[in-house]
């Protein structure tokens, strides 16, 4: 009977090691899951911030003046007041007849200026900042701008 008491102690130690290993694996998996959730939330916050900056720039009443002041060789930068981490660069891509406008129908009278807007994000989050490019087509009277 005394030999069996040592075997019981040995089996209890083996079970304790297995249960401790399983507990450590569960804790590690939970920690990694929480980290992944945090990174996903930061990525969604980046997306919302850059879309908010896009909305602010497009609703700016001075955007038309900024587009019309661009030259073919120069580019311009806009600031976003709600999200100071967003940088917006304007680059003129050309002028010509309006391709996408239903109102501007005369090829010789109304022209369009095509501008590329590059949105980039510089922030201190753990995930990399996003970038977005949008195109703007601004119709204008060609006779006044020549």
PDB file of N, CA and C in Angstrom, residues 60-114:
ATOM      1  N   UNK A  60     -15.932  72.583 -47.988  1.00  0.00           N
ATOM      2  CA  UNK A  60     -15.313  73.895 -47.833  1.00  0.00           C
ATOM      3  C   UNK A  60     -15.746  74.799 -48.993  1.00  0.00           C
ATOM      4  N   UNK A  61     -16.356  75.955 -48.697  1.00  0.00           N
ATOM      5  CA  UNK A  61     -16.798  76.834 -49.792  1.00  0.00           C
ATOM      6  C   UNK A  61     -15.637  77.455 -50.562  1.00  0.00           C
ATOM      7  N   UNK A  62     -14.440  77.485 -50.010  1.00  0.00           N
ATOM      8  CA  UNK A  62     -13.285  78.054 -50.701  1.00  0.00           C
ATOM      9  C   UNK A  62     -12.559  77.054 -51.580  1.00  0.00           C
ATOM     10  N   UNK A  63     -13.039  75.813 -51.648  1.00  0.00           N
ATOM     11  CA  UNK A  63     -12.373  74.798 -52.463  1.00  0.00           C
ATOM     12  C   UNK A  63     -12.375  75.188 -53.943  1.00  0.00           C
ATOM     13  N   UNK A  64     -13.446  75.806 -54.408  1.00  0.00           N
ATOM     14  CA  UNK A  64     -13.520  76.232 -55.817  1.00  0.00           C
ATOM     15  C   UNK A  64     -12.414  77.246 -56.115  1.00  0.00           C
ATOM     16  N   UNK A  65     -12.217  78.204 -55.215  1.00  0.00           N
ATOM     17  CA  UNK A  65     -11.165  79.199 -55.426  1.00  0.00           C
ATOM     18  C   UNK A  65      -9.783  78.544 -55.409  1.00  0.00           C
ATOM     19  N   UNK A  66      -9.591  77.602 -54.505  1.00  0.00           N
ATOM     20  CA  UNK A  66      -8.295  76.910 -54.450  1.00  0.00           C
ATOM     21  C   UNK A  66      -8.033  76.137 -55.739  1.00  0.00           C
ATOM     22  N   UNK A  67      -9.054  75.520 -56.281  1.00  0.00           N
ATOM     23  CA  UNK A  67      -8.892  74.763 -57.532  1.00  0.00           C
ATOM     24  C   UNK A  67      -8.608  75.694 -58.696  1.00  0.00           C
ATOM     25  N   UNK A  68      -9.320  76.807 -58.774  1.00  0.00           N
ATOM     26  CA  UNK A  68      -9.145  77.708 -59.905  1.00  0.00           C
ATOM     27  C   UNK A  68      -7.819  78.466 -59.850  1.00  0.00           C
ATOM     28  N   UNK A  69      -7.201  78.584 -58.662  1.00  0.00           N
ATOM     29  CA  UNK A  69      -5.917  79.273 -58.548  1.00  0.00           C
ATOM     30  C   UNK A  69      -4.737  78.365 -58.872  1.00  0.00           C
ATOM     31  N   UNK A  70      -4.971  77.087 -59.006  1.00  0.00           N
ATOM     32  CA  UNK A  70      -3.879  76.161 -59.316  1.00  0.00           C
ATOM     33  C   UNK A  70      -3.371  76.394 -60.734  1.00  0.00           C
ATOM     34  N   UNK A  71      -2.081  76.234 -60.899  1.00  0.00           N
ATOM     35  CA  UNK A  71      -1.498  76.262 -62.239  1.00  0.00           C
ATOM     36  C   UNK A  71      -1.091  74.834 -62.599  1.00  0.00           C
ATOM     37  N   UNK A  72      -0.763  74.626 -63.841  1.00  0.00           N
ATOM     38  CA  UNK A  72      -0.433  73.273 -64.292  1.00  0.00           C
ATOM     39  C   UNK A  72       0.894  72.776 -63.725  1.00  0.00           C
ATOM     40  N   UNK A  73       1.763  73.686 -63.269  1.00  0.00           N
ATOM     41  CA  UNK A  73       3.067  73.257 -62.761  1.00  0.00           C
ATOM     42  C   UNK A  73       3.135  73.247 -61.239  1.00  0.00           C
ATOM     43  N   UNK A  74       2.230  73.930 -60.557  1.00  0.00           N
ATOM     44  CA  UNK A  74       2.307  74.044 -59.103  1.00  0.00           C
ATOM     45  C   UNK A  74       1.245  73.176 -58.442  1.00  0.00           C
ATOM     46  N   UNK A  75       1.523  72.809 -57.223  1.00  0.00           N
ATOM     47  CA  UNK A  75       0.530  72.101 -56.422  1.00  0.00           C
ATOM     48  C   UNK A  75       0.283  72.907 -55.158  1.00  0.00           C
ATOM     49  N   UNK A  76      -0.759  72.552 -54.456  1.00  0.00           N
ATOM     50  CA  UNK A  76      -1.157  73.304 -53.277  1.00  0.00           C
ATOM     51  C   UNK A  76      -1.490  72.326 -52.162  1.00  0.00           C
ATOM     52  N   UNK A  77      -1.484  72.821 -50.945  1.00  0.00           N
ATOM     53  CA  UNK A  77      -1.838  71.986 -49.789  1.00  0.00           C
ATOM     54  C   UNK A  77      -2.955  72.666 -49.020  1.00  0.00           C
ATOM     55  N   UNK A  78      -3.869  71.867 -48.527  1.00  0.00           N
ATOM     56  CA  UNK A  78      -4.977  72.366 -47.727  1.00  0.00           C
ATOM     57  C   UNK A  78      -4.836  71.837 -46.312  1.00  0.00           C
ATOM     58  N   UNK A  79      -5.402  72.568 -45.375  1.00  0.00           N
ATOM     59  CA  UNK A  79      -5.386  72.102 -43.992  1.00  0.00           C
ATOM     60  C   UNK A  79      -6.794  71.662 -43.597  1.00  0.00           C
ATOM     61  N   UNK A  80      -6.839  70.708 -42.698  1.00  0.00           N
ATOM     62  CA  UNK A  80      -8.102  70.190 -42.181  1.00  0.00           C
ATOM     63  C   UNK A  80      -8.165  70.580 -40.718  1.00  0.00           C
ATOM     64  N   UNK A  81      -9.150  71.390 -40.338  1.00  0.00           N
ATOM     65  CA  UNK A  81      -9.191  71.912 -38.972  1.00  0.00           C
ATOM     66  C   UNK A  81      -9.663  70.861 -37.966  1.00  0.00           C
ATOM     67  N   UNK A  82     -10.582  69.998 -38.357  1.00  0.00           N
ATOM     68  CA  UNK A  82     -11.086  68.992 -37.418  1.00  0.00           C
ATOM     69  C   UNK A  82     -10.063  67.903 -37.150  1.00  0.00           C
ATOM     70  N   UNK A  83      -9.224  67.588 -38.101  1.00  0.00           N
ATOM     71  CA  UNK A  83      -8.211  66.539 -37.966  1.00  0.00           C
ATOM     72  C   UNK A  83      -6.866  67.093 -38.419  1.00  0.00           C
ATOM     73  N   UNK A  84      -6.094  67.668 -37.508  1.00  0.00           N
ATOM     74  CA  UNK A  84      -4.816  68.279 -37.921  1.00  0.00           C
ATOM     75  C   UNK A  84      -3.774  67.264 -38.386  1.00  0.00           C
ATOM     76  N   UNK A  85      -4.003  65.965 -38.163  1.00  0.00           N
ATOM     77  CA  UNK A  85      -3.047  64.948 -38.619  1.00  0.00           C
ATOM     78  C   UNK A  85      -3.168  64.653 -40.112  1.00  0.00           C
ATOM     79  N   UNK A  86      -4.190  65.200 -40.773  1.00  0.00           N
ATOM     80  CA  UNK A  86      -4.430  64.904 -42.188  1.00  0.00           C
ATOM     81  C   UNK A  86      -3.833  66.011 -43.054  1.00  0.00           C
ATOM     82  N   UNK A  87      -3.087  65.588 -44.068  1.00  0.00           N
ATOM     83  CA  UNK A  87      -2.480  66.508 -45.020  1.00  0.00           C
ATOM     84  C   UNK A  87      -3.152  66.278 -46.369  1.00  0.00           C
ATOM     85  N   UNK A  88      -3.595  67.364 -47.005  1.00  0.00           N
ATOM     86  CA  UNK A  88      -4.287  67.270 -48.287  1.00  0.00           C
ATOM     87  C   UNK A  88      -3.473  68.025 -49.327  1.00  0.00           C
ATOM     88  N   UNK A  89      -3.077  67.322 -50.376  1.00  0.00           N
ATOM     89  CA  UNK A  89      -2.339  67.948 -51.466  1.00  0.00           C
ATOM     90  C   UNK A  89      -3.190  68.019 -52.723  1.00  0.00           C
ATOM     91  N   UNK A  90      -3.207  69.172 -53.366  1.00  0.00           N
ATOM     92  CA  UNK A  90      -3.959  69.358 -54.619  1.00  0.00           C
ATOM     93  C   UNK A  90      -2.975  69.437 -55.777  1.00  0.00           C
ATOM     94  N   UNK A  91      -3.260  68.704 -56.834  1.00  0.00           N
ATOM     95  CA  UNK A  91      -2.439  68.739 -58.037  1.00  0.00           C
ATOM     96  C   UNK A  91      -3.360  68.820 -59.251  1.00  0.00           C
ATOM     97  N   UNK A  92      -3.119  69.803 -60.110  1.00  0.00           N
ATOM     98  CA  UNK A  92      -3.936  69.922 -61.312  1.00  0.00           C
ATOM     99  C   UNK A  92      -3.553  68.826 -62.292  1.00  0.00           C
ATOM    100  N   UNK A  93      -4.546  68.132 -62.819  1.00  0.00           N
ATOM    101  CA  UNK A  93      -4.308  67.020 -63.749  1.00  0.00           C
ATOM    102  C   UNK A  93      -4.638  67.397 -65.187  1.00  0.00           C
ATOM    103  N   UNK A  94      -5.140  68.598 -65.407  1.00  0.00           N
ATOM    104  CA  UNK A  94      -5.421  69.020 -66.777  1.00  0.00           C
ATOM    105  C   UNK A  94      -6.748  69.743 -66.870  1.00  0.00           C
ATOM    106  N   UNK A  95      -7.020  70.230 -68.056  1.00  0.00           N
ATOM    107  CA  UNK A  95      -8.290  70.889 -68.344  1.00  0.00           C
ATOM    108  C   UNK A  95      -8.813  70.339 -69.653  1.00  0.00           C
ATOM    109  N   UNK A  96     -10.111  70.393 -69.800  1.00  0.00           N
ATOM    110  CA  UNK A  96     -10.719  69.916 -71.031  1.00  0.00           C
ATOM    111  C   UNK A  96     -12.228  69.961 -70.914  1.00  0.00           C
ATOM    112  N   UNK A  97     -12.894  69.258 -71.816  1.00  0.00           N
ATOM    113  CA  UNK A  97     -14.347  69.250 -71.753  1.00  0.00           C
ATOM    114  C   UNK A  97     -14.792  68.391 -70.567  1.00  0.00           C
ATOM    115  N   UNK A  98     -15.966  68.676 -70.058  1.00  0.00           N
ATOM    116  CA  UNK A  98     -16.471  68.017 -68.852  1.00  0.00           C
ATOM    117  C   UNK A  98     -17.003  66.633 -69.202  1.00  0.00           C
ATOM    118  N   UNK A  99     -16.385  65.620 -68.660  1.00  0.00           N
ATOM    119  CA  UNK A  99     -16.748  64.254 -68.987  1.00  0.00           C
ATOM    120  C   UNK A  99     -17.902  63.734 -68.143  1.00  0.00           C
ATOM    121  N   UNK A 100     -17.960  64.139 -66.890  1.00  0.00           N
ATOM    122  CA  UNK A 100     -18.910  63.536 -65.963  1.00  0.00           C
ATOM    123  C   UNK A 100     -20.079  64.432 -65.601  1.00  0.00           C
ATOM    124  N   UNK A 101     -20.120  65.639 -66.110  1.00  0.00           N
ATOM    125  CA  UNK A 101     -21.152  66.583 -65.719  1.00  0.00           C
ATOM    126  C   UNK A 101     -22.327  66.520 -66.671  1.00  0.00           C
ATOM    127  N   UNK A 102     -23.514  66.470 -66.111  1.00  0.00           N
ATOM    128  CA  UNK A 102     -24.717  66.474 -66.946  1.00  0.00           C
ATOM    129  C   UNK A 102     -25.138  67.890 -67.294  1.00  0.00           C
ATOM    130  N   UNK A 103     -24.698  68.890 -66.516  1.00  0.00           N
ATOM    131  CA  UNK A 103     -25.110  70.276 -66.757  1.00  0.00           C
ATOM    132  C   UNK A 103     -24.232  70.962 -67.799  1.00  0.00           C
ATOM    133  N   UNK A 104     -22.955  70.682 -67.778  1.00  0.00           N
ATOM    134  CA  UNK A 104     -22.033  71.342 -68.702  1.00  0.00           C
ATOM    135  C   UNK A 104     -22.053  70.598 -70.026  1.00  0.00           C
ATOM    136  N   UNK A 105     -22.709  71.187 -71.030  1.00  0.00           N
ATOM    137  CA  UNK A 105     -22.902  70.466 -72.285  1.00  0.00           C
ATOM    138  C   UNK A 105     -22.126  71.066 -73.450  1.00  0.00           C
ATOM    139  N   UNK A 106     -21.704  72.301 -73.348  1.00  0.00           N
ATOM    140  CA  UNK A 106     -21.013  72.930 -74.462  1.00  0.00           C
ATOM    141  C   UNK A 106     -19.517  72.689 -74.357  1.00  0.00           C
ATOM    142  N   UNK A 107     -18.937  72.104 -75.408  1.00  0.00           N
ATOM    143  CA  UNK A 107     -17.517  71.776 -75.383  1.00  0.00           C
ATOM    144  C   UNK A 107     -16.666  73.040 -75.457  1.00  0.00           C
ATOM    145  N   UNK A 108     -17.079  74.041 -76.212  1.00  0.00           N
ATOM    146  CA  UNK A 108     -16.263  75.232 -76.396  1.00  0.00           C
ATOM    147  C   UNK A 108     -16.503  76.305 -75.335  1.00  0.00           C
ATOM    148  N   UNK A 109     -17.661  76.330 -74.716  1.00  0.00           N
ATOM    149  CA  UNK A 109     -18.000  77.383 -73.771  1.00  0.00           C
ATOM    150  C   UNK A 109     -17.633  77.004 -72.337  1.00  0.00           C
ATOM    151  N   UNK A 110     -17.910  75.763 -71.951  1.00  0.00           N
ATOM    152  CA  UNK A 110     -17.675  75.324 -70.571  1.00  0.00           C
ATOM    153  C   UNK A 110     -16.599  74.248 -70.579  1.00  0.00           C
ATOM    154  N   UNK A 111     -15.586  74.481 -69.795  1.00  0.00           N
ATOM    155  CA  UNK A 111     -14.516  73.496 -69.643  1.00  0.00           C
ATOM    156  C   UNK A 111     -14.472  73.034 -68.188  1.00  0.00           C
ATOM    157  N   UNK A 112     -13.669  72.030 -67.946  1.00  0.00           N
ATOM    158  CA  UNK A 112     -13.502  71.524 -66.587  1.00  0.00           C
ATOM    159  C   UNK A 112     -12.026  71.452 -66.244  1.00  0.00           C
ATOM    160  N   UNK A 113     -11.744  71.727 -64.988  1.00  0.00           N
ATOM    161  CA  UNK A 113     -10.391  71.576 -64.471  1.00  0.00           C
ATOM    162  C   UNK A 113     -10.391  70.318 -63.604  1.00  0.00           C
ATOM    163  N   UNK A 114      -9.477  69.429 -63.894  1.00  0.00           N
ATOM    164  CA  UNK A 114      -9.375  68.166 -63.167  1.00  0.00           C
ATOM    165  C   UNK A 114      -8.261  68.288 -62.128  1.00  0.00           C
TER     166      UNK A 114
END
